[in-house]
Amino acid sequence: MSLIKEVILQFFFVLIPFVMFNIYCRDKMRNFSRSFILFTSSISLFLAMTFASSVIDGVIFDTRYVIMFFGLVYGGIQTGLILLGEFVIYRLYLGGEGSIVAMLIAVFSFVVSLLMYRSYKTTHRKTIFTISAGMVFSIVALTLTYFYFPHYFVENLTYHFLVIPLQNSLGIWILMSLFSKSVSDKEIFIKHAQNEKIETMSHVAASLAHEVRNPLTAVKGFLRLMQENPTDLTKNAQYMNICMDEIQRTEMILSEYLAISKPLTNRYEPVNVAEMLKVMRAVMSPFAILHNVELEVRTPETSVTIMANPDEIKQVLVNFIKNAIEACANVRKGRVFLSLMVEEGKAILVIKDNGVGMDEGQMKRLGSIYFSTKSSGTGLGLTYSYHVIHTFGGTVTVNSKPNVGTKFSITFPYQE
């Protein structure tokens, strides 16, 4: 039973590079590096030799050849030589009468590994190849052990003909197969992510070109009319106002694209939402008056503090209030009402309007990139706002009915 435990432990040490790859490289947009292979293989080799299986003191067997072959295949010759040097130094430190034989076995096995590792990369029958490599390492080890310690070898035939080949062949097959599969999956993931990034960039570029082309076409047309009739000052003044509006719309579109592409910061600090809402009421009131909409804000007497980036929260509030006002622009007695409250340890901001409202299909798509209920909108404002709110642990719920109005409820983690 003790021998079985030692063999299982060797298998565990062999799998250290595979396990660490899946932990360390899981969320990274790059595959393994030579330094990673060297580092993980060195740890694996050290532990395998430290807790090696042994029948008598001084003669130890472990998965060192498996680990060195793995380092050679994925880290190159330099990595393989460093691992060989680590083995020699540590084996001399461990000592015992089997140390000289171990050096000879290591040299022969390393030469065999050099001859085999290039073939491994080109062969299509990697399973058969790896198991065969494990058997070759076992044969080299057993042959030299028998030559130097015949008595010891004959007395422990079962151990040498069963445990050692199993340890090497199964160990090398498990490690190489699992690591190869993980590397292949990572390459597919990286390629997919890159393709997705290119596709997204193409989508953004096409969308941006479409959004900007419309106002530019209008500006171009009116400038041509002004060029044809330079003496008609009244019409030219009207055309100039339209051009200025279109240029302003172009600036707004570009600002929204820049906002959504700008990475969110990790700067969090206490933000008094109640105080910020009062400031936003003053900032957005002229916009509300321009659209004949009444803007009302109700906040608690005490401060309501959350942990967030104040600049990002301010932009979120601007986006929601602006959308609510625009939804009421063509409604008789348009009204936008904001209320802030604290319930069950959470700050809840309600933004309610009596505007055009939305149907079920529109509500489900809110926050999706490039979706907007406005004919001239890009949808990027709400996409950015949803992303910011979710980043610092908030939630957004919406209730709406066509021609009745919309109610947004934004929940913030409340800071006592």
Tab-separated table of C-alpha atoms in Angstrom:
chain	number	residue	atom	x	y	z
A	1	MET	CA	0.000	0.000	0.000
A	2	SER	CA	2.886	2.347	0.803
A	3	LEU	CA	4.340	1.768	-2.681
A	4	ILE	CA	1.007	2.582	-4.333
A	5	LYS	CA	0.863	5.839	-2.410
A	6	GLU	CA	4.377	6.722	-3.569
A	7	VAL	CA	3.469	6.041	-7.218
A	8	ILE	CA	0.296	8.147	-6.976
A	9	LEU	CA	2.341	10.921	-5.394
A	10	GLN	CA	4.763	10.764	-8.322
A	11	PHE	CA	1.854	11.145	-10.736
A	12	PHE	CA	0.727	14.211	-8.808
A	13	PHE	CA	4.195	15.791	-9.029
A	14	VAL	CA	4.305	15.053	-12.755
A	15	LEU	CA	1.040	16.972	-13.256
A	16	ILE	CA	2.291	20.172	-11.560
A	17	PRO	CA	3.081	21.963	-14.895
A	18	PHE	CA	-0.394	21.083	-16.209
A	19	VAL	CA	-2.151	22.244	-13.029
A	20	MET	CA	-0.165	25.491	-12.800
A	21	PHE	CA	-0.778	26.222	-16.482
A	22	ASN	CA	-4.537	25.984	-15.989
A	23	ILE	CA	-4.351	28.219	-12.919
A	24	TYR	CA	-1.836	30.815	-14.097
A	25	CYS	CA	-2.686	31.062	-17.818
A	26	ARG	CA	-6.440	30.523	-17.572
A	27	ASP	CA	-7.507	34.185	-17.955
A	28	LYS	CA	-4.476	35.450	-19.871
A	29	MET	CA	-4.422	36.261	-23.557
A	30	ARG	CA	-1.164	34.415	-24.085
A	31	ASN	CA	0.078	30.834	-23.978
A	32	PHE	CA	2.929	29.339	-21.942
A	33	SER	CA	6.480	30.703	-22.072
A	34	ARG	CA	9.865	28.988	-21.704
A	35	SER	CA	10.357	30.574	-18.300
A	36	PHE	CA	6.999	29.131	-17.205
A	37	ILE	CA	8.020	25.641	-18.384
A	38	LEU	CA	11.391	25.928	-16.631
A	39	PHE	CA	9.849	27.166	-13.390
A	40	THR	CA	7.084	24.553	-13.165
A	41	SER	CA	9.322	21.702	-14.338
A	42	SER	CA	11.964	22.630	-11.774
A	43	ILE	CA	9.397	22.487	-8.970
A	44	SER	CA	8.029	19.207	-10.307
A	45	LEU	CA	11.510	17.667	-10.569
A	46	PHE	CA	12.526	18.788	-7.080
A	47	LEU	CA	9.400	17.349	-5.445
A	48	ALA	CA	9.543	14.113	-7.454
A	49	MET	CA	13.138	13.510	-6.343
A	50	THR	CA	12.467	14.546	-2.744
A	51	PHE	CA	9.582	12.092	-2.355
A	52	ALA	CA	10.853	9.368	-4.693
A	53	SER	CA	9.799	5.741	-4.375
A	54	SER	CA	12.502	3.367	-3.103
A	55	VAL	CA	12.900	-0.264	-2.061
A	56	ILE	CA	16.282	0.151	-0.367
A	57	ASP	CA	18.057	3.266	0.905
A	58	GLY	CA	20.307	4.989	-1.609
A	59	VAL	CA	18.586	3.600	-4.740
A	60	ILE	CA	15.608	5.765	-5.691
A	61	PHE	CA	13.272	5.848	-8.662
A	62	ASP	CA	11.047	8.752	-9.659
A	63	THR	CA	9.596	10.492	-12.720
A	64	ARG	CA	12.657	12.695	-13.360
A	65	TYR	CA	13.060	11.456	-16.964
A	66	VAL	CA	9.427	12.226	-17.728
A	67	ILE	CA	9.800	15.776	-16.408
A	68	MET	CA	13.078	16.379	-18.253
A	69	PHE	CA	11.560	15.120	-21.517
A	70	PHE	CA	8.562	17.405	-20.989
A	71	GLY	CA	10.867	20.380	-20.330
A	72	LEU	CA	12.842	19.566	-23.460
A	73	VAL	CA	9.742	19.342	-25.679
A	74	TYR	CA	8.035	22.533	-24.479
A	75	GLY	CA	11.005	24.567	-23.228
A	76	GLY	CA	13.742	23.680	-25.691
A	77	ILE	CA	17.284	22.352	-25.269
A	78	GLN	CA	18.330	25.130	-22.886
A	79	THR	CA	15.507	24.273	-20.498
A	80	GLY	CA	16.368	20.584	-20.752
A	81	LEU	CA	20.022	21.249	-19.894
A	82	ILE	CA	19.071	23.401	-16.881
A	83	LEU	CA	16.785	20.621	-15.600
A	84	LEU	CA	19.604	18.097	-16.116
A	85	GLY	CA	21.936	20.353	-14.107
A	86	GLU	CA	19.306	20.649	-11.352
A	87	PHE	CA	19.000	16.862	-11.249
A	88	VAL	CA	22.777	16.292	-11.044
A	89	ILE	CA	23.257	18.808	-8.218
A	90	TYR	CA	20.301	17.594	-6.191
A	91	ARG	CA	21.104	13.899	-6.740
A	92	LEU	CA	24.641	14.428	-5.512
A	93	TYR	CA	23.205	16.177	-2.479
A	94	LEU	CA	20.850	13.271	-1.757
A	95	GLY	CA	23.787	10.832	-2.072
A	96	GLY	CA	23.558	7.064	-1.596
A	97	GLU	CA	25.211	4.182	-3.418
A	98	GLY	CA	22.911	4.571	-6.389
A	99	SER	CA	23.965	8.160	-7.163
A	100	ILE	CA	26.645	7.232	-9.739
A	101	VAL	CA	24.268	4.904	-11.579
A	102	ALA	CA	21.621	7.642	-11.489
A	103	MET	CA	24.070	10.020	-13.225
A	104	LEU	CA	24.728	7.506	-15.987
A	105	ILE	CA	21.009	6.806	-16.440
A	106	ALA	CA	20.309	10.556	-16.602
A	107	VAL	CA	22.975	11.103	-19.268
A	108	PHE	CA	21.733	8.197	-21.416
A	109	SER	CA	18.077	9.226	-20.944
A	110	PHE	CA	18.855	12.824	-21.853
A	111	VAL	CA	20.580	11.725	-25.059
A	112	VAL	CA	17.530	9.579	-25.890
A	113	SER	CA	15.272	12.560	-25.124
A	114	LEU	CA	17.290	14.759	-27.498
A	115	LEU	CA	16.834	12.182	-30.259
A	116	MET	CA	13.100	11.831	-29.613
A	117	TYR	CA	11.790	15.297	-28.740
A	118	ARG	CA	11.846	16.695	-32.285
A	119	SER	CA	10.046	13.598	-33.574
A	120	TYR	CA	7.365	14.064	-30.938
A	121	LYS	CA	6.355	17.438	-32.420
A	122	THR	CA	5.920	16.039	-35.926
A	123	THR	CA	4.343	12.658	-35.211
A	124	HIS	CA	0.564	12.186	-35.469
A	125	ARG	CA	0.586	9.210	-33.095
A	126	LYS	CA	1.547	11.085	-29.990
A	127	THR	CA	-0.067	8.603	-27.551
A	128	ILE	CA	1.946	5.641	-28.860
A	129	PHE	CA	5.072	7.812	-29.067
A	130	THR	CA	4.861	9.060	-25.469
A	131	ILE	CA	4.165	5.611	-24.017
A	132	SER	CA	7.086	4.238	-26.069
A	133	ALA	CA	9.320	7.031	-24.751
A	134	GLY	CA	8.348	6.079	-21.189
A	135	MET	CA	9.223	2.438	-21.908
A	136	VAL	CA	12.596	3.466	-23.389
A	137	PHE	CA	13.428	5.494	-20.267
A	138	SER	CA	12.454	2.477	-18.134
A	139	ILE	CA	14.594	0.088	-20.172
A	140	VAL	CA	17.632	2.392	-19.905
A	141	ALA	CA	17.168	2.712	-16.139
A	142	LEU	CA	16.579	-1.007	-15.556
A	143	THR	CA	19.469	-2.102	-17.756
A	144	LEU	CA	22.043	0.040	-15.969
A	145	THR	CA	20.554	-0.813	-12.555
A	146	TYR	CA	20.859	-4.534	-13.310
A	147	PHE	CA	24.436	-4.053	-14.523
A	148	TYR	CA	25.529	-2.324	-11.283
A	149	PHE	CA	23.174	-3.959	-8.741
A	150	PRO	CA	22.251	-7.434	-10.019
A	151	HIS	CA	21.391	-8.836	-6.555
A	152	TYR	CA	19.125	-5.929	-5.702
A	153	PHE	CA	17.513	-6.112	-9.151
A	154	VAL	CA	16.725	-9.864	-8.987
A	155	GLU	CA	15.312	-9.586	-5.458
A	156	ASN	CA	12.835	-6.889	-6.543
A	157	LEU	CA	11.766	-8.045	-10.016
A	158	THR	CA	8.094	-7.126	-9.532
A	159	TYR	CA	8.980	-3.588	-8.540
A	160	HIS	CA	11.354	-3.075	-11.462
A	161	PHE	CA	9.227	-4.714	-14.166
A	162	LEU	CA	5.870	-3.344	-13.046
A	163	VAL	CA	6.172	-0.168	-10.982
A	164	ILE	CA	8.949	1.628	-12.880
A	165	PRO	CA	7.558	1.089	-16.437
A	166	LEU	CA	4.074	2.001	-15.196
A	167	GLN	CA	5.398	5.105	-13.448
A	168	ASN	CA	7.302	6.313	-16.511
A	169	SER	CA	4.925	5.304	-19.325
A	170	LEU	CA	1.700	6.318	-17.652
A	171	GLY	CA	3.272	9.461	-16.163
A	172	ILE	CA	4.629	10.737	-19.481
A	173	TRP	CA	1.391	9.927	-21.300
A	174	ILE	CA	-0.796	11.719	-18.743
A	175	LEU	CA	1.413	14.818	-18.580
A	176	MET	CA	2.030	15.213	-22.316
A	177	SER	CA	-1.582	14.470	-23.295
A	178	LEU	CA	-3.205	16.790	-20.779
A	179	PHE	CA	-0.724	19.623	-21.289
A	180	SER	CA	-0.954	19.337	-25.070
A	181	LYS	CA	-4.754	19.469	-24.875
A	182	SER	CA	-4.639	22.534	-22.599
A	183	VAL	CA	-2.201	24.316	-24.912
A	184	SER	CA	-4.372	23.537	-27.956
A	185	ASP	CA	-7.486	24.793	-26.170
A	186	LYS	CA	-5.657	27.967	-25.154
A	187	GLU	CA	-4.548	28.577	-28.760
A	188	ILE	CA	-8.148	28.160	-29.943
A	189	PHE	CA	-9.329	30.542	-27.220
A	190	ILE	CA	-6.711	33.170	-28.150
A	191	LYS	CA	-7.494	32.860	-31.852
A	192	HIS	CA	-11.231	33.118	-31.173
A	193	ALA	CA	-10.703	36.165	-28.936
A	194	GLN	CA	-8.542	37.832	-31.580
A	195	ASN	CA	-11.105	37.122	-34.310
A	196	GLU	CA	-13.847	38.408	-32.047
A	197	LYS	CA	-11.815	41.548	-31.363
A	198	ILE	CA	-11.261	42.130	-35.082
A	199	GLU	CA	-14.955	41.525	-35.746
A	200	THR	CA	-15.920	43.962	-32.985
A	201	MET	CA	-13.503	46.569	-34.333
A	202	SER	CA	-14.983	46.130	-37.805
A	203	HIS	CA	-18.469	46.467	-36.353
A	204	VAL	CA	-17.508	49.601	-34.427
A	205	ALA	CA	-15.774	51.111	-37.470
A	206	ALA	CA	-18.775	50.400	-39.717
A	207	SER	CA	-21.213	51.731	-37.130
A	208	LEU	CA	-19.124	54.850	-36.473
A	209	ALA	CA	-18.784	55.526	-40.196
A	210	HIS	CA	-22.546	55.144	-40.624
A	211	GLU	CA	-23.377	57.383	-37.646
A	212	VAL	CA	-20.937	60.135	-38.641
A	213	ARG	CA	-21.686	60.003	-42.363
A	214	ASN	CA	-25.327	61.068	-41.903
A	215	PRO	CA	-24.672	64.471	-40.273
A	216	LEU	CA	-21.666	65.068	-42.540
A	217	THR	CA	-23.820	64.413	-45.614
A	218	ALA	CA	-26.366	66.923	-44.339
A	219	VAL	CA	-23.635	69.520	-43.668
A	220	LYS	CA	-22.170	68.934	-47.125
A	221	GLY	CA	-25.575	69.384	-48.757
A	222	PHE	CA	-26.400	72.633	-46.972
A	223	LEU	CA	-22.937	74.064	-47.608
A	224	ARG	CA	-23.457	73.364	-51.316
A	225	LEU	CA	-26.795	75.192	-51.212
A	226	MET	CA	-25.093	78.137	-49.507
A	227	GLN	CA	-22.416	78.094	-52.214
A	228	GLU	CA	-25.025	78.182	-54.954
A	229	ASN	CA	-26.948	81.108	-53.400
A	230	PRO	CA	-24.394	83.189	-51.474
A	231	THR	CA	-26.619	86.299	-51.575
A	232	ASP	CA	-29.656	84.731	-49.864
A	233	LEU	CA	-28.653	85.665	-46.319
A	234	THR	CA	-31.902	84.536	-44.656
A	235	LYS	CA	-31.756	80.992	-46.003
A	236	ASN	CA	-28.019	80.802	-45.518
A	237	ALA	CA	-28.461	81.684	-41.843
A	238	GLN	CA	-30.994	78.845	-41.530
A	239	TYR	CA	-28.645	76.467	-43.323
A	240	MET	CA	-25.790	77.548	-41.052
A	241	ASN	CA	-27.849	76.790	-37.930
A	242	ILE	CA	-28.685	73.338	-39.297
A	243	CYS	CA	-25.015	72.703	-40.070
A	244	MET	CA	-24.028	73.709	-36.540
A	245	ASP	CA	-26.660	71.317	-35.109
A	246	GLU	CA	-25.356	68.476	-37.259
A	247	ILE	CA	-21.758	69.159	-36.260
A	248	GLN	CA	-22.832	69.197	-32.617
A	249	ARG	CA	-24.562	65.839	-33.159
A	250	THR	CA	-21.354	64.482	-34.695
A	251	GLU	CA	-19.393	65.598	-31.618
A	252	MET	CA	-21.948	63.880	-29.372
A	253	ILE	CA	-21.655	60.625	-31.347
A	254	LEU	CA	-17.849	60.697	-31.157
A	255	SER	CA	-17.975	61.450	-27.415
A	256	GLU	CA	-20.209	58.422	-26.840
A	257	TYR	CA	-17.847	56.150	-28.792
A	258	LEU	CA	-14.858	57.468	-26.848
A	259	ALA	CA	-16.665	56.914	-23.542
A	260	ILE	CA	-17.507	53.277	-24.304
A	261	SER	CA	-13.955	52.533	-25.537
A	262	LYS	CA	-12.246	54.127	-22.540
A	263	PRO	CA	-11.298	51.474	-19.944
A	264	LEU	CA	-12.952	51.811	-16.550
A	265	THR	CA	-10.639	52.799	-13.713
A	266	ASN	CA	-10.196	50.941	-10.453
A	267	ARG	CA	-10.324	54.180	-8.449
A	268	TYR	CA	-13.058	53.845	-5.855
A	269	GLU	CA	-13.813	56.454	-3.220
A	270	PRO	CA	-16.794	57.481	-1.083
A	271	VAL	CA	-19.398	59.273	-3.225
A	272	ASN	CA	-22.361	61.093	-1.683
A	273	VAL	CA	-25.094	60.274	-4.206
A	274	ALA	CA	-27.581	62.634	-2.533
A	275	GLU	CA	-25.223	65.583	-2.968
A	276	MET	CA	-24.319	64.524	-6.520
A	277	LEU	CA	-28.020	64.389	-7.500
A	278	LYS	CA	-28.474	67.992	-6.354
A	279	VAL	CA	-25.528	69.009	-8.524
A	280	MET	CA	-26.927	67.038	-11.489
A	281	ARG	CA	-30.300	68.767	-11.086
A	282	ALA	CA	-28.565	72.126	-11.522
A	283	VAL	CA	-26.527	70.849	-14.476
A	284	MET	CA	-29.410	69.159	-16.338
A	285	SER	CA	-32.160	71.742	-15.616
A	286	PRO	CA	-31.313	73.928	-18.665
A	287	PHE	CA	-31.490	70.815	-20.876
A	288	ALA	CA	-34.873	69.905	-19.335
A	289	ILE	CA	-36.219	73.473	-19.814
A	290	LEU	CA	-35.059	73.429	-23.434
A	291	HIS	CA	-37.248	70.328	-23.997
A	292	ASN	CA	-40.181	71.686	-21.936
A	293	VAL	CA	-39.754	68.951	-19.342
A	294	GLU	CA	-40.100	69.365	-15.576
A	295	LEU	CA	-37.152	67.879	-13.670
A	296	GLU	CA	-37.722	67.012	-10.016
A	297	VAL	CA	-35.189	65.465	-7.612
A	298	ARG	CA	-35.988	64.156	-4.136
A	299	THR	CA	-33.146	63.079	-1.818
A	300	PRO	CA	-32.882	62.156	1.888
A	301	GLU	CA	-31.757	64.786	4.373
A	302	THR	CA	-28.750	62.621	5.366
A	303	SER	CA	-25.881	61.689	3.074
A	304	VAL	CA	-26.116	58.467	1.045
A	305	THR	CA	-22.590	57.212	0.417
A	306	ILE	CA	-21.441	54.530	-2.036
A	307	MET	CA	-17.963	53.378	-3.089
A	308	ALA	CA	-17.462	54.267	-6.731
A	309	ASN	CA	-15.585	56.427	-9.203
A	310	PRO	CA	-17.246	59.882	-8.992
A	311	ASP	CA	-16.517	60.771	-12.628
A	312	GLU	CA	-18.052	57.527	-13.887
A	313	ILE	CA	-21.128	57.872	-11.641
A	314	LYS	CA	-21.621	61.446	-12.858
A	315	GLN	CA	-21.530	60.267	-16.477
A	316	VAL	CA	-24.019	57.493	-15.662
A	317	LEU	CA	-26.450	59.989	-14.121
A	318	VAL	CA	-26.094	62.323	-17.115
A	319	ASN	CA	-26.895	59.446	-19.490
A	320	PHE	CA	-30.008	58.296	-17.598
A	321	ILE	CA	-31.383	61.805	-16.965
A	322	LYS	CA	-30.713	62.904	-20.549
A	323	ASN	CA	-32.494	59.819	-21.937
A	324	ALA	CA	-35.460	60.376	-19.614
A	325	ILE	CA	-35.789	64.033	-20.647
A	326	GLU	CA	-35.575	63.185	-24.349
A	327	ALA	CA	-38.245	60.504	-23.874
A	328	CYS	CA	-40.611	63.236	-22.609
A	329	ALA	CA	-39.679	65.866	-25.199
A	330	ASN	CA	-42.801	65.313	-27.336
A	331	VAL	CA	-45.160	64.573	-24.453
A	332	ARG	CA	-47.570	67.140	-23.067
A	333	LYS	CA	-46.469	68.130	-19.553
A	334	GLY	CA	-43.350	65.987	-19.652
A	335	ARG	CA	-41.947	65.168	-16.251
A	336	VAL	CA	-38.828	63.392	-14.993
A	337	PHE	CA	-38.752	62.452	-11.322
A	338	LEU	CA	-35.654	61.193	-9.450
A	339	SER	CA	-35.842	59.824	-5.920
A	340	LEU	CA	-33.095	58.359	-3.740
A	341	MET	CA	-33.728	56.096	-0.763
A	342	VAL	CA	-31.939	53.574	1.447
A	343	GLU	CA	-33.566	50.169	1.967
A	344	GLU	CA	-32.113	46.998	3.518
A	345	GLY	CA	-28.562	48.281	3.405
A	346	LYS	CA	-28.751	49.360	-0.239
A	347	ALA	CA	-29.056	52.750	-1.905
A	348	ILE	CA	-31.805	52.780	-4.529
A	349	LEU	CA	-32.127	55.489	-7.156
A	350	VAL	CA	-35.406	55.614	-9.069
A	351	ILE	CA	-35.575	57.549	-12.358
A	352	LYS	CA	-39.150	57.851	-13.577
A	353	ASP	CA	-40.579	59.633	-16.615
A	354	ASN	CA	-43.950	59.901	-18.356
A	355	GLY	CA	-42.438	59.682	-21.814
A	356	VAL	CA	-42.988	57.447	-24.835
A	357	GLY	CA	-42.139	54.228	-22.943
A	358	MET	CA	-40.963	50.897	-24.349
A	359	ASP	CA	-42.358	47.474	-25.166
A	360	GLU	CA	-41.054	44.130	-23.840
A	361	GLY	CA	-38.694	43.575	-26.764
A	362	GLN	CA	-37.081	46.979	-26.358
A	363	MET	CA	-36.639	46.532	-22.603
A	364	LYS	CA	-34.836	43.204	-23.087
A	365	ARG	CA	-32.314	44.809	-25.441
A	366	LEU	CA	-31.534	47.790	-23.220
A	367	GLY	CA	-27.830	48.039	-22.477
A	368	SER	CA	-26.900	46.036	-25.578
A	369	ILE	CA	-24.310	47.720	-27.711
A	370	TYR	CA	-25.681	49.796	-30.640
A	371	PHE	CA	-29.322	49.427	-29.546
A	372	SER	CA	-31.292	52.629	-29.029
A	373	THR	CA	-34.988	53.507	-28.932
A	374	LYS	CA	-34.147	56.911	-30.449
A	375	SER	CA	-33.825	57.270	-34.203
A	376	SER	CA	-30.714	59.427	-33.825
A	377	GLY	CA	-29.173	57.497	-30.913
A	378	THR	CA	-26.287	55.036	-30.844
A	379	GLY	CA	-27.218	53.194	-27.625
A	380	LEU	CA	-23.657	53.566	-26.352
A	381	GLY	CA	-24.646	55.781	-23.430
A	382	LEU	CA	-26.738	53.079	-21.751
A	383	THR	CA	-24.196	50.390	-22.673
A	384	TYR	CA	-21.518	52.366	-20.835
A	385	SER	CA	-23.856	53.084	-17.890
A	386	TYR	CA	-24.844	49.438	-17.431
A	387	HIS	CA	-21.183	48.428	-17.562
A	388	VAL	CA	-20.171	50.984	-14.906
A	389	ILE	CA	-23.028	50.029	-12.569
A	390	HIS	CA	-22.292	46.305	-12.824
A	391	THR	CA	-18.553	46.903	-12.331
A	392	PHE	CA	-18.943	48.237	-8.794
A	393	GLY	CA	-21.657	45.729	-7.820
A	394	GLY	CA	-24.832	47.615	-8.725
A	395	THR	CA	-27.935	46.398	-10.567
A	396	VAL	CA	-30.423	47.980	-12.966
A	397	THR	CA	-34.102	47.042	-13.369
A	398	VAL	CA	-36.572	48.673	-15.743
A	399	ASN	CA	-40.355	48.810	-15.994
A	400	SER	CA	-41.997	50.488	-18.954
A	401	LYS	CA	-45.161	50.654	-21.019
A	402	PRO	CA	-45.591	52.296	-24.427
A	403	ASN	CA	-47.075	55.821	-24.190
A	404	VAL	CA	-47.156	55.577	-20.367
A	405	GLY	CA	-43.561	56.024	-19.267
A	406	THR	CA	-40.453	54.296	-17.956
A	407	LYS	CA	-39.101	53.614	-14.489
A	408	PHE	CA	-35.428	52.721	-13.921
A	409	SER	CA	-34.372	51.417	-10.501
A	410	ILE	CA	-30.612	51.489	-9.908
A	411	THR	CA	-29.350	49.701	-6.804
A	412	PHE	CA	-25.980	50.665	-5.326
A	413	PRO	CA	-24.055	48.847	-2.570
A	414	TYR	CA	-24.579	51.240	0.353
A	415	GLN	CA	-21.561	52.339	2.409
A	416	GLU	CA	-22.451	52.900	6.086
